Amino acid sequence: MFGAYDAADGTDGALTGRMIPVSPPPLPRSVLVGAWAAILGPIVYVTTWAVAGALRDGYSPTRDAISELGELGASTAPAMTAAFVLFGLSALPFARVADRLPGAGRLLQVAIVVTGVATAGAGVFPCSAGCPGPGSSFTDNGHSVVATVGYIALMACPLLSGRAAIHAGARRFGWTSVALGAVGVLGMTAWVLGLAGDAHGGLLQRGFNTVADVWWVMAGVVLLTGTASARNTRTPKDVERSTTDST
């Protein structure tokens, strides 16, 4: 990156026209934390359900829902509950700095927070054996509510981000986000309607869930690397945040 004139020879650098490399300003600590939270939260979550699903006897990742790994009394419940909660907590520092994504604003930050709170709620309200759905028990009712809210918010994140990024001129990041969100919504709709059948419901759930999680990782990478114009402009809010973080 070039952005300053070389005036080392004692002349006016603006007259010599020679440019020297200028490093971009360092990212504030809050951005580093938020970006890595966006990357690691989904990775830990997906890794947990993948490993737990493979190790649990009688469990079929193709057939059974992810939440069944955290159901009451399951051997995999402690690990899955921890994954739900950790993913939920990771959303908070991510949401704090998500406004640095191209064109992003308060609505995206709210969607990220709602996703995180609802995902953590899935661990706080585990379903009973087989995850029978609402009406079975208090904890099943709670699980159904947070799962519904969480999935809607999760799918909203890439769509909101993509629309804002396109309007801000970051078209590649924007359209990629919209594509991920659209595929996720289609997959979730097919899952809710039972179009995959009982034999492949778990596989379909993992598919649309992971597609949405990819956006979180991508957003974290954008925040870290400055691609898609994420850190090309330092606003007064960025300067204030950087000053606060360094004190």
PDB file of N, CA and C in Angstrom, residues 203-240:
ATOM      1  N   LEU A 203     -29.210 -34.532   8.063  1.00  0.00           N
ATOM      2  CA  LEU A 203     -28.235 -34.101   7.060  1.00  0.00           C
ATOM      3  C   LEU A 203     -28.604 -32.735   6.495  1.00  0.00           C
ATOM      4  N   LEU A 204     -29.888 -32.548   6.208  1.00  0.00           N
ATOM      5  CA  LEU A 204     -30.335 -31.263   5.687  1.00  0.00           C
ATOM      6  C   LEU A 204     -30.133 -30.157   6.706  1.00  0.00           C
ATOM      7  N   GLN A 205     -30.424 -30.435   7.975  1.00  0.00           N
ATOM      8  CA  GLN A 205     -30.213 -29.435   9.019  1.00  0.00           C
ATOM      9  C   GLN A 205     -28.755 -29.030   9.106  1.00  0.00           C
ATOM     10  N   ARG A 206     -27.871 -29.999   9.067  1.00  0.00           N
ATOM     11  CA  ARG A 206     -26.443 -29.691   9.113  1.00  0.00           C
ATOM     12  C   ARG A 206     -26.008 -28.887   7.897  1.00  0.00           C
ATOM     13  N   GLY A 207     -26.631 -29.151   6.771  1.00  0.00           N
ATOM     14  CA  GLY A 207     -26.273 -28.433   5.558  1.00  0.00           C
ATOM     15  C   GLY A 207     -26.594 -26.955   5.636  1.00  0.00           C
ATOM     16  N   PHE A 208     -27.842 -26.600   5.930  1.00  0.00           N
ATOM     17  CA  PHE A 208     -28.188 -25.171   5.935  1.00  0.00           C
ATOM     18  C   PHE A 208     -27.575 -24.461   7.134  1.00  0.00           C
ATOM     19  N   ASN A 209     -27.391 -25.195   8.246  1.00  0.00           N
ATOM     20  CA  ASN A 209     -26.742 -24.612   9.415  1.00  0.00           C
ATOM     21  C   ASN A 209     -25.299 -24.225   9.102  1.00  0.00           C
ATOM     22  N   THR A 210     -24.592 -25.130   8.447  1.00  0.00           N
ATOM     23  CA  THR A 210     -23.180 -24.884   8.129  1.00  0.00           C
ATOM     24  C   THR A 210     -23.028 -23.792   7.084  1.00  0.00           C
ATOM     25  N   VAL A 211     -23.945 -23.742   6.119  1.00  0.00           N
ATOM     26  CA  VAL A 211     -23.893 -22.673   5.114  1.00  0.00           C
ATOM     27  C   VAL A 211     -23.957 -21.305   5.794  1.00  0.00           C
ATOM     28  N   ALA A 212     -24.846 -21.159   6.762  1.00  0.00           N
ATOM     29  CA  ALA A 212     -24.945 -19.893   7.488  1.00  0.00           C
ATOM     30  C   ALA A 212     -23.699 -19.643   8.332  1.00  0.00           C
ATOM     31  N   ASP A 213     -23.155 -20.703   8.918  1.00  0.00           N
ATOM     32  CA  ASP A 213     -21.942 -20.558   9.725  1.00  0.00           C
ATOM     33  C   ASP A 213     -20.757 -20.101   8.881  1.00  0.00           C
ATOM     34  N   VAL A 214     -20.738 -20.488   7.609  1.00  0.00           N
ATOM     35  CA  VAL A 214     -19.655 -20.069   6.717  1.00  0.00           C
ATOM     36  C   VAL A 214     -19.607 -18.549   6.630  1.00  0.00           C
ATOM     37  N   TRP A 215     -20.780 -17.917   6.633  1.00  0.00           N
ATOM     38  CA  TRP A 215     -20.778 -16.450   6.572  1.00  0.00           C
ATOM     39  C   TRP A 215     -20.088 -15.852   7.787  1.00  0.00           C
ATOM     40  N   TRP A 216     -20.317 -16.411   8.975  1.00  0.00           N
ATOM     41  CA  TRP A 216     -19.667 -15.890  10.176  1.00  0.00           C
ATOM     42  C   TRP A 216     -18.149 -15.955  10.029  1.00  0.00           C
ATOM     43  N   VAL A 217     -17.645 -17.084   9.565  1.00  0.00           N
ATOM     44  CA  VAL A 217     -16.197 -17.238   9.387  1.00  0.00           C
ATOM     45  C   VAL A 217     -15.696 -16.249   8.340  1.00  0.00           C
ATOM     46  N   MET A 218     -16.420 -16.133   7.238  1.00  0.00           N
ATOM     47  CA  MET A 218     -16.022 -15.203   6.189  1.00  0.00           C
ATOM     48  C   MET A 218     -15.999 -13.766   6.702  1.00  0.00           C
ATOM     49  N   ALA A 219     -17.004 -13.403   7.480  1.00  0.00           N
ATOM     50  CA  ALA A 219     -17.047 -12.053   8.034  1.00  0.00           C
ATOM     51  C   ALA A 219     -15.869 -11.806   8.966  1.00  0.00           C
ATOM     52  N   GLY A 220     -15.520 -12.807   9.769  1.00  0.00           N
ATOM     53  CA  GLY A 220     -14.363 -12.666  10.645  1.00  0.00           C
ATOM     54  C   GLY A 220     -13.077 -12.472   9.865  1.00  0.00           C
ATOM     55  N   VAL A 221     -12.919 -13.204   8.775  1.00  0.00           N
ATOM     56  CA  VAL A 221     -11.723 -13.060   7.940  1.00  0.00           C
ATOM     57  C   VAL A 221     -11.672 -11.671   7.309  1.00  0.00           C
ATOM     58  N   VAL A 222     -12.826 -11.181   6.863  1.00  0.00           N
ATOM     59  CA  VAL A 222     -12.883  -9.838   6.288  1.00  0.00           C
ATOM     60  C   VAL A 222     -12.464  -8.794   7.315  1.00  0.00           C
ATOM     61  N   LEU A 223     -12.924  -8.942   8.533  1.00  0.00           N
ATOM     62  CA  LEU A 223     -12.536  -7.998   9.586  1.00  0.00           C
ATOM     63  C   LEU A 223     -11.039  -8.041   9.864  1.00  0.00           C
ATOM     64  N   LEU A 224     -10.454  -9.229   9.811  1.00  0.00           N
ATOM     65  CA  LEU A 224      -9.028  -9.378  10.094  1.00  0.00           C
ATOM     66  C   LEU A 224      -8.142  -8.875   8.969  1.00  0.00           C
ATOM     67  N   THR A 225      -8.528  -9.167   7.738  1.00  0.00           N
ATOM     68  CA  THR A 225      -7.651  -8.899   6.598  1.00  0.00           C
ATOM     69  C   THR A 225      -7.900  -7.558   5.939  1.00  0.00           C
ATOM     70  N   GLY A 226      -9.074  -6.972   6.188  1.00  0.00           N
ATOM     71  CA  GLY A 226      -9.365  -5.698   5.552  1.00  0.00           C
ATOM     72  C   GLY A 226      -9.858  -5.827   4.136  1.00  0.00           C
ATOM     73  N   THR A 227     -10.141  -7.044   3.667  1.00  0.00           N
ATOM     74  CA  THR A 227     -10.709  -7.206   2.339  1.00  0.00           C
ATOM     75  C   THR A 227     -12.143  -6.718   2.343  1.00  0.00           C
ATOM     76  N   ALA A 228     -12.692  -6.515   1.162  1.00  0.00           N
ATOM     77  CA  ALA A 228     -14.064  -6.013   0.990  1.00  0.00           C
ATOM     78  C   ALA A 228     -14.242  -4.646   1.640  1.00  0.00           C
ATOM     79  N   SER A 229     -13.141  -3.868   1.704  1.00  0.00           N
ATOM     80  CA  SER A 229     -13.190  -2.496   2.232  1.00  0.00           C
ATOM     81  C   SER A 229     -13.601  -2.435   3.687  1.00  0.00           C
ATOM     82  N   ALA A 230     -13.341  -3.529   4.435  1.00  0.00           N
ATOM     83  CA  ALA A 230     -13.781  -3.551   5.827  1.00  0.00           C
ATOM     84  C   ALA A 230     -12.991  -2.586   6.696  1.00  0.00           C
ATOM     85  N   ARG A 231     -11.695  -2.354   6.344  1.00  0.00           N
ATOM     86  CA  ARG A 231     -10.908  -1.458   7.190  1.00  0.00           C
ATOM     87  C   ARG A 231     -10.219  -0.381   6.358  1.00  0.00           C
ATOM     88  N   ASN A 232     -10.805  -0.084   5.206  1.00  0.00           N
ATOM     89  CA  ASN A 232     -10.208   0.927   4.352  1.00  0.00           C
ATOM     90  C   ASN A 232     -10.446   2.333   4.875  1.00  0.00           C
ATOM     91  N   THR A 233     -11.478   2.505   5.672  1.00  0.00           N
ATOM     92  CA  THR A 233     -11.818   3.820   6.199  1.00  0.00           C
ATOM     93  C   THR A 233     -11.895   3.764   7.710  1.00  0.00           C
ATOM     94  N   ARG A 234     -11.186   4.656   8.346  1.00  0.00           N
ATOM     95  CA  ARG A 234     -11.244   4.746   9.802  1.00  0.00           C
ATOM     96  C   ARG A 234     -12.174   5.900  10.162  1.00  0.00           C
ATOM     97  N   THR A 235     -13.303   5.546  10.703  1.00  0.00           N
ATOM     98  CA  THR A 235     -14.296   6.539  11.085  1.00  0.00           C
ATOM     99  C   THR A 235     -13.948   7.082  12.461  1.00  0.00           C
ATOM    100  N   PRO A 236     -14.567   8.187  12.875  1.00  0.00           N
ATOM    101  CA  PRO A 236     -14.347   8.680  14.242  1.00  0.00           C
ATOM    102  C   PRO A 236     -14.640   7.618  15.287  1.00  0.00           C
ATOM    103  N   LYS A 237     -15.637   6.740  15.028  1.00  0.00           N
ATOM    104  CA  LYS A 237     -15.934   5.676  15.969  1.00  0.00           C
ATOM    105  C   LYS A 237     -14.743   4.725  16.090  1.00  0.00           C
ATOM    106  N   ASP A 238     -14.068   4.424  14.947  1.00  0.00           N
ATOM    107  CA  ASP A 238     -12.904   3.542  14.984  1.00  0.00           C
ATOM    108  C   ASP A 238     -11.777   4.152  15.806  1.00  0.00           C
ATOM    109  N   VAL A 239     -11.548   5.464  15.586  1.00  0.00           N
ATOM    110  CA  VAL A 239     -10.474   6.128  16.319  1.00  0.00           C
ATOM    111  C   VAL A 239     -10.769   6.117  17.808  1.00  0.00           C
ATOM    112  N   GLU A 240     -12.019   6.425  18.163  1.00  0.00           N
ATOM    113  CA  GLU A 240     -12.407   6.427  19.578  1.00  0.00           C
ATOM    114  C   GLU A 240     -12.260   5.037  20.168  1.00  0.00           C
TER     115      GLU A 240
END
